[in-house]
């Protein structure tokens, strides 16, 4: 008897959600280690922040390269490589106590998470479902990543309290190997969409996409999302503890962001199927500006932290299914992994700036106020960038039909 294609697709979607859950959760909430590690080791916060920034940038550089390999050879091999390298990177962070090694580990973790992170997974899933279901499946994969974030933040805090931060990091390293067994299900449905000898085609596709104003606006708009996400997930727990609130509140703030992002991801996936994706994105960025401004202006308390985290969670990665969906809608599917990866590189460039600059400004001034106001200004800029985007198929998408 032959295999049921529908059953294979369902199994691949479940497996993809598991990969997104494991591959994103601990990497996204590693900021809970910033303050305890810096205090215990006598490091300035820029050491930790620089490692996280390099991780984000290398993730961004790896993402389009991983996308090219996935377009040519399928996704499962890329994810397996990423899982093993991520495990190695986190092992180095826990096993070798040296600031230079810790900073350099950002390269290893960045390459690994760039190859096994949820953007690689959701693009692969987006290719094997029809266009009507694509936004929903992209939202589902993003929600799975957010669930990982919800679980990982308090679990990391618990592990630190039970076995110390060093052993906790080693547990994180081992968790990435859980990705390997489920890749068989993704391998069954993940097929190459570009020929092995399509080097000229890749270059032409990239040139064509960057000649499309809508793609360029998505590229620069996603920089802002990365700036927000990396700054907040790296520095929010420390910012909260700096104001004499319990450190566990910082861990739960990231967990709440992850929890509410599950709803935000589903809502954005649903909205992308029924309404204008560019208007939804503009609304998300404007809402971020309002929420961050309120958080900065209202006196800090556990209640204000949790309310801020809930609202930011709704807006957190809700940009991903809409942005990826717009890339698919305007540029087509043939080179989607590559072109979505390049847009994600912009996101991770913003993440580099957000993570590193937060540590640099804190060490120089003793607070994060300048970073919060920069986040507000960039959110308003991103709102304006998304309004002129065209939602009809561009040259690449038209060529496919």
PDB file of N, CA, C and O in Angstrom, residues 258-331:
ATOM      1  N   UNK A 258       6.078  34.433  25.457  1.00  0.00           N
ATOM      2  CA  UNK A 258       5.918  33.234  24.657  1.00  0.00           C
ATOM      3  C   UNK A 258       4.500  32.714  24.658  1.00  0.00           C
ATOM      4  O   UNK A 258       3.969  32.311  23.616  1.00  0.00           O
ATOM      5  N   UNK A 259       3.847  32.733  25.817  1.00  0.00           N
ATOM      6  CA  UNK A 259       2.471  32.238  25.919  1.00  0.00           C
ATOM      7  C   UNK A 259       1.522  33.058  25.061  1.00  0.00           C
ATOM      8  O   UNK A 259       0.741  32.506  24.271  1.00  0.00           O
ATOM      9  N   UNK A 260       1.577  34.374  25.192  1.00  0.00           N
ATOM     10  CA  UNK A 260       0.652  35.213  24.442  1.00  0.00           C
ATOM     11  C   UNK A 260       1.021  35.272  22.956  1.00  0.00           C
ATOM     12  O   UNK A 260       0.166  35.549  22.116  1.00  0.00           O
ATOM     13  N   UNK A 261       2.290  34.985  22.652  1.00  0.00           N
ATOM     14  CA  UNK A 261       2.651  34.941  21.243  1.00  0.00           C
ATOM     15  C   UNK A 261       2.028  33.758  20.534  1.00  0.00           C
ATOM     16  O   UNK A 261       1.884  33.773  19.307  1.00  0.00           O
ATOM     17  N   UNK A 262       1.669  32.709  21.273  1.00  0.00           N
ATOM     18  CA  UNK A 262       0.937  31.603  20.653  1.00  0.00           C
ATOM     19  C   UNK A 262      -0.356  32.136  20.043  1.00  0.00           C
ATOM     20  O   UNK A 262      -0.673  31.891  18.873  1.00  0.00           O
ATOM     21  N   UNK A 263      -1.098  32.905  20.845  1.00  0.00           N
ATOM     22  CA  UNK A 263      -2.336  33.503  20.336  1.00  0.00           C
ATOM     23  C   UNK A 263      -2.042  34.505  19.231  1.00  0.00           C
ATOM     24  O   UNK A 263      -2.728  34.544  18.200  1.00  0.00           O
ATOM     25  N   UNK A 264      -0.984  35.320  19.428  1.00  0.00           N
ATOM     26  CA  UNK A 264      -0.650  36.317  18.421  1.00  0.00           C
ATOM     27  C   UNK A 264      -0.282  35.692  17.088  1.00  0.00           C
ATOM     28  O   UNK A 264      -0.665  36.198  16.019  1.00  0.00           O
ATOM     29  N   UNK A 265       0.446  34.578  17.124  1.00  0.00           N
ATOM     30  CA  UNK A 265       0.842  33.910  15.886  1.00  0.00           C
ATOM     31  C   UNK A 265      -0.359  33.330  15.161  1.00  0.00           C
ATOM     32  O   UNK A 265      -0.481  33.444  13.939  1.00  0.00           O
ATOM     33  N   UNK A 266      -1.265  32.692  15.908  1.00  0.00           N
ATOM     34  CA  UNK A 266      -2.475  32.163  15.281  1.00  0.00           C
ATOM     35  C   UNK A 266      -3.325  33.289  14.710  1.00  0.00           C
ATOM     36  O   UNK A 266      -3.865  33.185  13.599  1.00  0.00           O
ATOM     37  N   UNK A 267      -3.462  34.377  15.471  1.00  0.00           N
ATOM     38  CA  UNK A 267      -4.277  35.491  15.005  1.00  0.00           C
ATOM     39  C   UNK A 267      -3.701  36.116  13.739  1.00  0.00           C
ATOM     40  O   UNK A 267      -4.433  36.466  12.809  1.00  0.00           O
ATOM     41  N   UNK A 268      -2.376  36.261  13.687  1.00  0.00           N
ATOM     42  CA  UNK A 268      -1.777  36.861  12.499  1.00  0.00           C
ATOM     43  C   UNK A 268      -1.885  35.916  11.310  1.00  0.00           C
ATOM     44  O   UNK A 268      -2.102  36.357  10.174  1.00  0.00           O
ATOM     45  N   UNK A 269      -1.736  34.600  11.551  1.00  0.00           N
ATOM     46  CA  UNK A 269      -1.929  33.644  10.470  1.00  0.00           C
ATOM     47  C   UNK A 269      -3.352  33.677   9.938  1.00  0.00           C
ATOM     48  O   UNK A 269      -3.585  33.639   8.728  1.00  0.00           O
ATOM     49  N   UNK A 270      -4.317  33.769  10.855  1.00  0.00           N
ATOM     50  CA  UNK A 270      -5.723  33.873  10.457  1.00  0.00           C
ATOM     51  C   UNK A 270      -5.981  35.174   9.706  1.00  0.00           C
ATOM     52  O   UNK A 270      -6.637  35.193   8.657  1.00  0.00           O
ATOM     53  N   UNK A 271      -5.450  36.284  10.232  1.00  0.00           N
ATOM     54  CA  UNK A 271      -5.657  37.587   9.593  1.00  0.00           C
ATOM     55  C   UNK A 271      -5.038  37.623   8.202  1.00  0.00           C
ATOM     56  O   UNK A 271      -5.596  38.229   7.271  1.00  0.00           O
ATOM     57  N   UNK A 272      -3.877  36.958   8.046  1.00  0.00           N
ATOM     58  CA  UNK A 272      -3.213  36.955   6.754  1.00  0.00           C
ATOM     59  C   UNK A 272      -3.993  36.241   5.674  1.00  0.00           C
ATOM     60  O   UNK A 272      -3.792  36.494   4.484  1.00  0.00           O
ATOM     61  N   UNK A 273      -4.876  35.316   6.077  1.00  0.00           N
ATOM     62  CA  UNK A 273      -5.705  34.609   5.103  1.00  0.00           C
ATOM     63  C   UNK A 273      -6.923  35.425   4.688  1.00  0.00           C
ATOM     64  O   UNK A 273      -7.509  35.161   3.638  1.00  0.00           O
ATOM     65  N   UNK A 274      -7.309  36.408   5.496  1.00  0.00           N
ATOM     66  CA  UNK A 274      -8.583  37.095   5.270  1.00  0.00           C
ATOM     67  C   UNK A 274      -8.453  38.588   5.011  1.00  0.00           C
ATOM     68  O   UNK A 274      -9.380  39.204   4.480  1.00  0.00           O
ATOM     69  N   UNK A 275      -7.328  39.174   5.409  1.00  0.00           N
ATOM     70  CA  UNK A 275      -7.197  40.629   5.314  1.00  0.00           C
ATOM     71  C   UNK A 275      -5.851  41.008   4.713  1.00  0.00           C
ATOM     72  O   UNK A 275      -5.009  40.145   4.445  1.00  0.00           O
ATOM     73  N   UNK A 276      -5.633  42.282   4.532  1.00  0.00           N
ATOM     74  CA  UNK A 276      -4.381  42.780   3.978  1.00  0.00           C
ATOM     75  C   UNK A 276      -3.218  42.495   4.926  1.00  0.00           C
ATOM     76  O   UNK A 276      -3.230  42.917   6.084  1.00  0.00           O
ATOM     77  N   UNK A 277      -2.211  41.778   4.421  1.00  0.00           N
ATOM     78  CA  UNK A 277      -1.056  41.451   5.258  1.00  0.00           C
ATOM     79  C   UNK A 277      -0.251  42.703   5.587  1.00  0.00           C
ATOM     80  O   UNK A 277       0.248  42.867   6.704  1.00  0.00           O
ATOM     81  N   UNK A 278      -0.089  43.611   4.625  1.00  0.00           N
ATOM     82  CA  UNK A 278       0.736  44.801   4.882  1.00  0.00           C
ATOM     83  C   UNK A 278       0.073  45.703   5.921  1.00  0.00           C
ATOM     84  O   UNK A 278       0.760  46.278   6.780  1.00  0.00           O
ATOM     85  N   UNK A 279      -1.250  45.829   5.878  1.00  0.00           N
ATOM     86  CA  UNK A 279      -1.940  46.662   6.876  1.00  0.00           C
ATOM     87  C   UNK A 279      -1.849  46.030   8.261  1.00  0.00           C
ATOM     88  O   UNK A 279      -1.716  46.734   9.270  1.00  0.00           O
ATOM     89  N   UNK A 280      -1.930  44.701   8.302  1.00  0.00           N
ATOM     90  CA  UNK A 280      -1.789  44.019   9.594  1.00  0.00           C
ATOM     91  C   UNK A 280      -0.400  44.253  10.166  1.00  0.00           C
ATOM     92  O   UNK A 280      -0.236  44.500  11.368  1.00  0.00           O
ATOM     93  N   UNK A 281       0.635  44.187   9.315  1.00  0.00           N
ATOM     94  CA  UNK A 281       2.000  44.434   9.784  1.00  0.00           C
ATOM     95  C   UNK A 281       2.167  45.871  10.282  1.00  0.00           C
ATOM     96  O   UNK A 281       2.774  46.109  11.332  1.00  0.00           O
ATOM     97  N   UNK A 282       1.638  46.834   9.543  1.00  0.00           N
ATOM     98  CA  UNK A 282       1.725  48.227   9.986  1.00  0.00           C
ATOM     99  C   UNK A 282       1.045  48.400  11.337  1.00  0.00           C
ATOM    100  O   UNK A 282       1.561  49.103  12.225  1.00  0.00           O
ATOM    101  N   UNK A 283      -0.091  47.734  11.518  1.00  0.00           N
ATOM    102  CA  UNK A 283      -0.796  47.817  12.793  1.00  0.00           C
ATOM    103  C   UNK A 283      -0.007  47.198  13.934  1.00  0.00           C
ATOM    104  O   UNK A 283      -0.010  47.714  15.060  1.00  0.00           O
ATOM    105  N   UNK A 284       0.691  46.102  13.662  1.00  0.00           N
ATOM    106  CA  UNK A 284       1.509  45.457  14.692  1.00  0.00           C
ATOM    107  C   UNK A 284       2.634  46.379  15.151  1.00  0.00           C
ATOM    108  O   UNK A 284       2.870  46.554  16.358  1.00  0.00           O
ATOM    109  N   UNK A 285       3.334  46.990  14.202  1.00  0.00           N
ATOM    110  CA  UNK A 285       4.456  47.853  14.580  1.00  0.00           C
ATOM    111  C   UNK A 285       3.982  49.111  15.312  1.00  0.00           C
ATOM    112  O   UNK A 285       4.622  49.553  16.277  1.00  0.00           O
ATOM    113  N   UNK A 286       2.865  49.683  14.885  1.00  0.00           N
ATOM    114  CA  UNK A 286       2.337  50.853  15.590  1.00  0.00           C
ATOM    115  C   UNK A 286       1.926  50.472  17.017  1.00  0.00           C
ATOM    116  O   UNK A 286       2.187  51.224  17.969  1.00  0.00           O
ATOM    117  N   UNK A 287       1.315  49.300  17.157  1.00  0.00           N
ATOM    118  CA  UNK A 287       0.909  48.841  18.490  1.00  0.00           C
ATOM    119  C   UNK A 287       2.120  48.626  19.389  1.00  0.00           C
ATOM    120  O   UNK A 287       2.073  48.902  20.597  1.00  0.00           O
ATOM    121  N   UNK A 288       3.229  48.120  18.812  1.00  0.00           N
ATOM    122  CA  UNK A 288       4.449  47.966  19.610  1.00  0.00           C
ATOM    123  C   UNK A 288       4.920  49.316  20.153  1.00  0.00           C
ATOM    124  O   UNK A 288       5.343  49.416  21.313  1.00  0.00           O
ATOM    125  N   UNK A 289       4.875  50.351  19.314  1.00  0.00           N
ATOM    126  CA  UNK A 289       5.303  51.679  19.767  1.00  0.00           C
ATOM    127  C   UNK A 289       4.475  52.130  20.963  1.00  0.00           C
ATOM    128  O   UNK A 289       5.005  52.660  21.947  1.00  0.00           O
ATOM    129  N   UNK A 290       3.166  51.917  20.899  1.00  0.00           N
ATOM    130  CA  UNK A 290       2.267  52.327  21.976  1.00  0.00           C
ATOM    131  C   UNK A 290       2.556  51.528  23.253  1.00  0.00           C
ATOM    132  O   UNK A 290       2.652  52.088  24.354  1.00  0.00           O
ATOM    133  N   UNK A 291       2.696  50.216  23.111  1.00  0.00           N
ATOM    134  CA  UNK A 291       2.901  49.342  24.277  1.00  0.00           C
ATOM    135  C   UNK A 291       4.240  49.641  24.963  1.00  0.00           C
ATOM    136  O   UNK A 291       4.314  49.730  26.195  1.00  0.00           O
ATOM    137  N   UNK A 292       5.304  49.821  24.183  1.00  0.00           N
ATOM    138  CA  UNK A 292       6.614  50.104  24.773  1.00  0.00           C
ATOM    139  C   UNK A 292       6.611  51.468  25.465  1.00  0.00           C
ATOM    140  O   UNK A 292       7.157  51.628  26.563  1.00  0.00           O
ATOM    141  N   UNK A 293       5.981  52.469  24.830  1.00  0.00           N
ATOM    142  CA  UNK A 293       5.910  53.796  25.436  1.00  0.00           C
ATOM    143  C   UNK A 293       5.175  53.744  26.774  1.00  0.00           C
ATOM    144  O   UNK A 293       5.603  54.358  27.763  1.00  0.00           O
ATOM    145  N   UNK A 294       4.077  53.003  26.829  1.00  0.00           N
ATOM    146  CA  UNK A 294       3.324  52.881  28.079  1.00  0.00           C
ATOM    147  C   UNK A 294       4.173  52.207  29.154  1.00  0.00           C
ATOM    148  O   UNK A 294       4.168  52.618  30.321  1.00  0.00           O
ATOM    149  N   UNK A 295       4.924  51.182  28.767  1.00  0.00           N
ATOM    150  CA  UNK A 295       5.765  50.451  29.721  1.00  0.00           C
ATOM    151  C   UNK A 295       6.845  51.360  30.312  1.00  0.00           C
ATOM    152  O   UNK A 295       7.135  51.304  31.505  1.00  0.00           O
ATOM    153  N   UNK A 296       7.438  52.192  29.486  1.00  0.00           N
ATOM    154  CA  UNK A 296       8.496  53.090  29.940  1.00  0.00           C
ATOM    155  C   UNK A 296       7.952  54.187  30.846  1.00  0.00           C
ATOM    156  O   UNK A 296       8.596  54.589  31.826  1.00  0.00           O
ATOM    157  N   UNK A 297       6.753  54.676  30.541  1.00  0.00           N
ATOM    158  CA  UNK A 297       6.202  55.830  31.259  1.00  0.00           C
ATOM    159  C   UNK A 297       5.506  55.454  32.560  1.00  0.00           C
ATOM    160  O   UNK A 297       5.408  56.279  33.473  1.00  0.00           O
ATOM    161  N   UNK A 298       5.014  54.217  32.658  1.00  0.00           N
ATOM    162  CA  UNK A 298       4.300  53.777  33.867  1.00  0.00           C
ATOM    163  C   UNK A 298       5.314  53.225  34.874  1.00  0.00           C
ATOM    164  O   UNK A 298       6.234  52.501  34.492  1.00  0.00           O
ATOM    165  N   UNK A 299       5.176  53.547  36.169  1.00  0.00           N
ATOM    166  CA  UNK A 299       6.111  52.999  37.176  1.00  0.00           C
ATOM    167  C   UNK A 299       6.169  51.473  37.125  1.00  0.00           C
ATOM    168  O   UNK A 299       5.140  50.806  36.979  1.00  0.00           O
ATOM    169  N   UNK A 300       7.384  50.930  37.241  1.00  0.00           N
ATOM    170  CA  UNK A 300       7.572  49.491  37.096  1.00  0.00           C
ATOM    171  C   UNK A 300       7.066  48.752  38.326  1.00  0.00           C
ATOM    172  O   UNK A 300       7.360  49.123  39.464  1.00  0.00           O
ATOM    173  N   UNK A 301       6.319  47.691  38.088  1.00  0.00           N
ATOM    174  CA  UNK A 301       5.794  46.830  39.146  1.00  0.00           C
ATOM    175  C   UNK A 301       5.585  45.451  38.538  1.00  0.00           C
ATOM    176  O   UNK A 301       5.592  45.300  37.315  1.00  0.00           O
ATOM    177  N   UNK A 302       5.402  44.433  39.373  1.00  0.00           N
ATOM    178  CA  UNK A 302       5.108  43.113  38.793  1.00  0.00           C
ATOM    179  C   UNK A 302       3.908  43.143  37.855  1.00  0.00           C
ATOM    180  O   UNK A 302       3.934  42.516  36.787  1.00  0.00           O
ATOM    181  N   UNK A 303       2.872  43.892  38.226  1.00  0.00           N
ATOM    182  CA  UNK A 303       1.682  43.957  37.369  1.00  0.00           C
ATOM    183  C   UNK A 303       2.000  44.599  36.022  1.00  0.00           C
ATOM    184  O   UNK A 303       1.573  44.099  34.968  1.00  0.00           O
ATOM    185  N   UNK A 304       2.761  45.704  36.033  1.00  0.00           N
ATOM    186  CA  UNK A 304       3.083  46.367  34.765  1.00  0.00           C
ATOM    187  C   UNK A 304       3.964  45.487  33.887  1.00  0.00           C
ATOM    188  O   UNK A 304       3.828  45.488  32.659  1.00  0.00           O
ATOM    189  N   UNK A 305       4.862  44.715  34.516  1.00  0.00           N
ATOM    190  CA  UNK A 305       5.707  43.797  33.754  1.00  0.00           C
ATOM    191  C   UNK A 305       4.858  42.738  33.060  1.00  0.00           C
ATOM    192  O   UNK A 305       5.027  42.448  31.866  1.00  0.00           O
ATOM    193  N   UNK A 306       3.923  42.153  33.810  1.00  0.00           N
ATOM    194  CA  UNK A 306       3.118  41.067  33.243  1.00  0.00           C
ATOM    195  C   UNK A 306       2.168  41.578  32.166  1.00  0.00           C
ATOM    196  O   UNK A 306       1.951  40.906  31.151  1.00  0.00           O
ATOM    197  N   UNK A 307       1.605  42.764  32.365  1.00  0.00           N
ATOM    198  CA  UNK A 307       0.716  43.330  31.345  1.00  0.00           C
ATOM    199  C   UNK A 307       1.513  43.660  30.080  1.00  0.00           C
ATOM    200  O   UNK A 307       1.088  43.359  28.961  1.00  0.00           O
ATOM    201  N   UNK A 308       2.688  44.277  30.258  1.00  0.00           N
ATOM    202  CA  UNK A 308       3.543  44.574  29.116  1.00  0.00           C
ATOM    203  C   UNK A 308       3.911  43.290  28.378  1.00  0.00           C
ATOM    204  O   UNK A 308       3.857  43.224  27.138  1.00  0.00           O
ATOM    205  N   UNK A 309       4.285  42.253  29.111  1.00  0.00           N
ATOM    206  CA  UNK A 309       4.696  40.993  28.493  1.00  0.00           C
ATOM    207  C   UNK A 309       3.550  40.368  27.711  1.00  0.00           C
ATOM    208  O   UNK A 309       3.761  39.812  26.623  1.00  0.00           O
ATOM    209  N   UNK A 310       2.336  40.463  28.258  1.00  0.00           N
ATOM    210  CA  UNK A 310       1.182  39.899  27.552  1.00  0.00           C
ATOM    211  C   UNK A 310       0.933  40.625  26.234  1.00  0.00           C
ATOM    212  O   UNK A 310       0.745  39.995  25.178  1.00  0.00           O
ATOM    213  N   UNK A 311       0.952  41.944  26.251  1.00  0.00           N
ATOM    214  CA  UNK A 311       0.709  42.701  25.021  1.00  0.00           C
ATOM    215  C   UNK A 311       1.853  42.513  24.021  1.00  0.00           C
ATOM    216  O   UNK A 311       1.620  42.354  22.819  1.00  0.00           O
ATOM    217  N   UNK A 312       3.093  42.527  24.516  1.00  0.00           N
ATOM    218  CA  UNK A 312       4.213  42.303  23.605  1.00  0.00           C
ATOM    219  C   UNK A 312       4.171  40.893  23.035  1.00  0.00           C
ATOM    220  O   UNK A 312       4.557  40.659  21.883  1.00  0.00           O
ATOM    221  N   UNK A 313       3.703  39.936  23.831  1.00  0.00           N
ATOM    222  CA  UNK A 313       3.568  38.573  23.325  1.00  0.00           C
ATOM    223  C   UNK A 313       2.627  38.485  22.141  1.00  0.00           C
ATOM    224  O   UNK A 313       2.903  37.798  21.155  1.00  0.00           O
ATOM    225  N   UNK A 314       1.509  39.201  22.225  1.00  0.00           N
ATOM    226  CA  UNK A 314       0.563  39.202  21.102  1.00  0.00           C
ATOM    227  C   UNK A 314       1.194  39.771  19.837  1.00  0.00           C
ATOM    228  O   UNK A 314       0.828  39.404  18.718  1.00  0.00           O
ATOM    229  N   UNK A 315       2.180  40.666  20.010  1.00  0.00           N
ATOM    230  CA  UNK A 315       2.805  41.357  18.881  1.00  0.00           C
ATOM    231  C   UNK A 315       4.182  40.788  18.534  1.00  0.00           C
ATOM    232  O   UNK A 315       4.817  41.259  17.595  1.00  0.00           O
ATOM    233  N   UNK A 316       4.646  39.789  19.254  1.00  0.00           N
ATOM    234  CA  UNK A 316       6.052  39.359  19.263  1.00  0.00           C
ATOM    235  C   UNK A 316       6.512  38.798  17.915  1.00  0.00           C
ATOM    236  O   UNK A 316       7.254  39.438  17.178  1.00  0.00           O
ATOM    237  N   UNK A 317       6.082  37.595  17.586  1.00  0.00           N
ATOM    238  CA  UNK A 317       6.439  36.978  16.311  1.00  0.00           C
ATOM    239  C   UNK A 317       5.244  36.912  15.355  1.00  0.00           C
ATOM    240  O   UNK A 317       5.276  36.176  14.371  1.00  0.00           O
ATOM    241  N   UNK A 318       4.229  37.689  15.665  1.00  0.00           N
ATOM    242  CA  UNK A 318       3.074  37.751  14.757  1.00  0.00           C
ATOM    243  C   UNK A 318       3.465  38.366  13.424  1.00  0.00           C
ATOM    244  O   UNK A 318       2.741  38.234  12.437  1.00  0.00           O
ATOM    245  N   UNK A 319       4.620  39.024  13.378  1.00  0.00           N
ATOM    246  CA  UNK A 319       5.127  39.563  12.118  1.00  0.00           C
ATOM    247  C   UNK A 319       5.624  38.464  11.177  1.00  0.00           C
ATOM    248  O   UNK A 319       5.673  38.663   9.962  1.00  0.00           O
ATOM    249  N   UNK A 320       6.024  37.310  11.722  1.00  0.00           N
ATOM    250  CA  UNK A 320       6.701  36.295  10.911  1.00  0.00           C
ATOM    251  C   UNK A 320       5.793  35.667   9.865  1.00  0.00           C
ATOM    252  O   UNK A 320       6.136  35.642   8.674  1.00  0.00           O
ATOM    253  N   UNK A 321       4.614  35.115  10.240  1.00  0.00           N
ATOM    254  CA  UNK A 321       3.768  34.537   9.193  1.00  0.00           C
ATOM    255  C   UNK A 321       3.316  35.561   8.165  1.00  0.00           C
ATOM    256  O   UNK A 321       3.203  35.240   6.977  1.00  0.00           O
ATOM    257  N   UNK A 322       3.079  36.796   8.589  1.00  0.00           N
ATOM    258  CA  UNK A 322       2.644  37.832   7.644  1.00  0.00           C
ATOM    259  C   UNK A 322       3.771  38.222   6.696  1.00  0.00           C
ATOM    260  O   UNK A 322       3.568  38.358   5.481  1.00  0.00           O
ATOM    261  N   UNK A 323       4.986  38.402   7.241  1.00  0.00           N
ATOM    262  CA  UNK A 323       6.130  38.770   6.398  1.00  0.00           C
ATOM    263  C   UNK A 323       6.476  37.637   5.440  1.00  0.00           C
ATOM    264  O   UNK A 323       6.674  37.852   4.241  1.00  0.00           O
ATOM    265  N   UNK A 324       6.550  36.405   5.970  1.00  0.00           N
ATOM    266  CA  UNK A 324       6.862  35.255   5.110  1.00  0.00           C
ATOM    267  C   UNK A 324       5.769  35.050   4.061  1.00  0.00           C
ATOM    268  O   UNK A 324       6.059  34.754   2.901  1.00  0.00           O
ATOM    269  N   UNK A 325       4.529  35.234   4.483  1.00  0.00           N
ATOM    270  CA  UNK A 325       3.425  35.105   3.541  1.00  0.00           C
ATOM    271  C   UNK A 325       3.484  36.136   2.432  1.00  0.00           C
ATOM    272  O   UNK A 325       3.175  35.841   1.266  1.00  0.00           O
ATOM    273  N   UNK A 326       3.892  37.351   2.766  1.00  0.00           N
ATOM    274  CA  UNK A 326       4.025  38.390   1.740  1.00  0.00           C
ATOM    275  C   UNK A 326       5.175  38.097   0.783  1.00  0.00           C
ATOM    276  O   UNK A 326       5.073  38.376  -0.418  1.00  0.00           O
ATOM    277  N   UNK A 327       6.273  37.540   1.296  1.00  0.00           N
ATOM    278  CA  UNK A 327       7.368  37.151   0.407  1.00  0.00           C
ATOM    279  C   UNK A 327       6.872  36.090  -0.578  1.00  0.00           C
ATOM    280  O   UNK A 327       7.133  36.166  -1.788  1.00  0.00           O
ATOM    281  N   UNK A 328       6.144  35.090  -0.071  1.00  0.00           N
ATOM    282  CA  UNK A 328       5.605  34.050  -0.950  1.00  0.00           C
ATOM    283  C   UNK A 328       4.607  34.628  -1.949  1.00  0.00           C
ATOM    284  O   UNK A 328       4.605  34.280  -3.132  1.00  0.00           O
ATOM    285  N   UNK A 329       3.770  35.519  -1.483  1.00  0.00           N
ATOM    286  CA  UNK A 329       2.719  36.100  -2.315  1.00  0.00           C
ATOM    287  C   UNK A 329       3.286  36.973  -3.431  1.00  0.00           C
ATOM    288  O   UNK A 329       2.791  36.964  -4.558  1.00  0.00           O
ATOM    289  N   UNK A 330       4.338  37.723  -3.127  1.00  0.00           N
ATOM    290  CA  UNK A 330       4.881  38.675  -4.102  1.00  0.00           C
ATOM    291  C   UNK A 330       6.033  38.101  -4.917  1.00  0.00           C
ATOM    292  O   UNK A 330       6.286  38.566  -6.033  1.00  0.00           O
ATOM    293  N   UNK A 331       6.756  37.093  -4.367  1.00  0.00           N
ATOM    294  CA  UNK A 331       7.948  36.582  -5.049  1.00  0.00           C
ATOM    295  C   UNK A 331       7.825  35.116  -5.489  1.00  0.00           C
ATOM    296  O   UNK A 331       8.746  34.606  -6.138  1.00  0.00           O
TER     297      UNK A 331
END
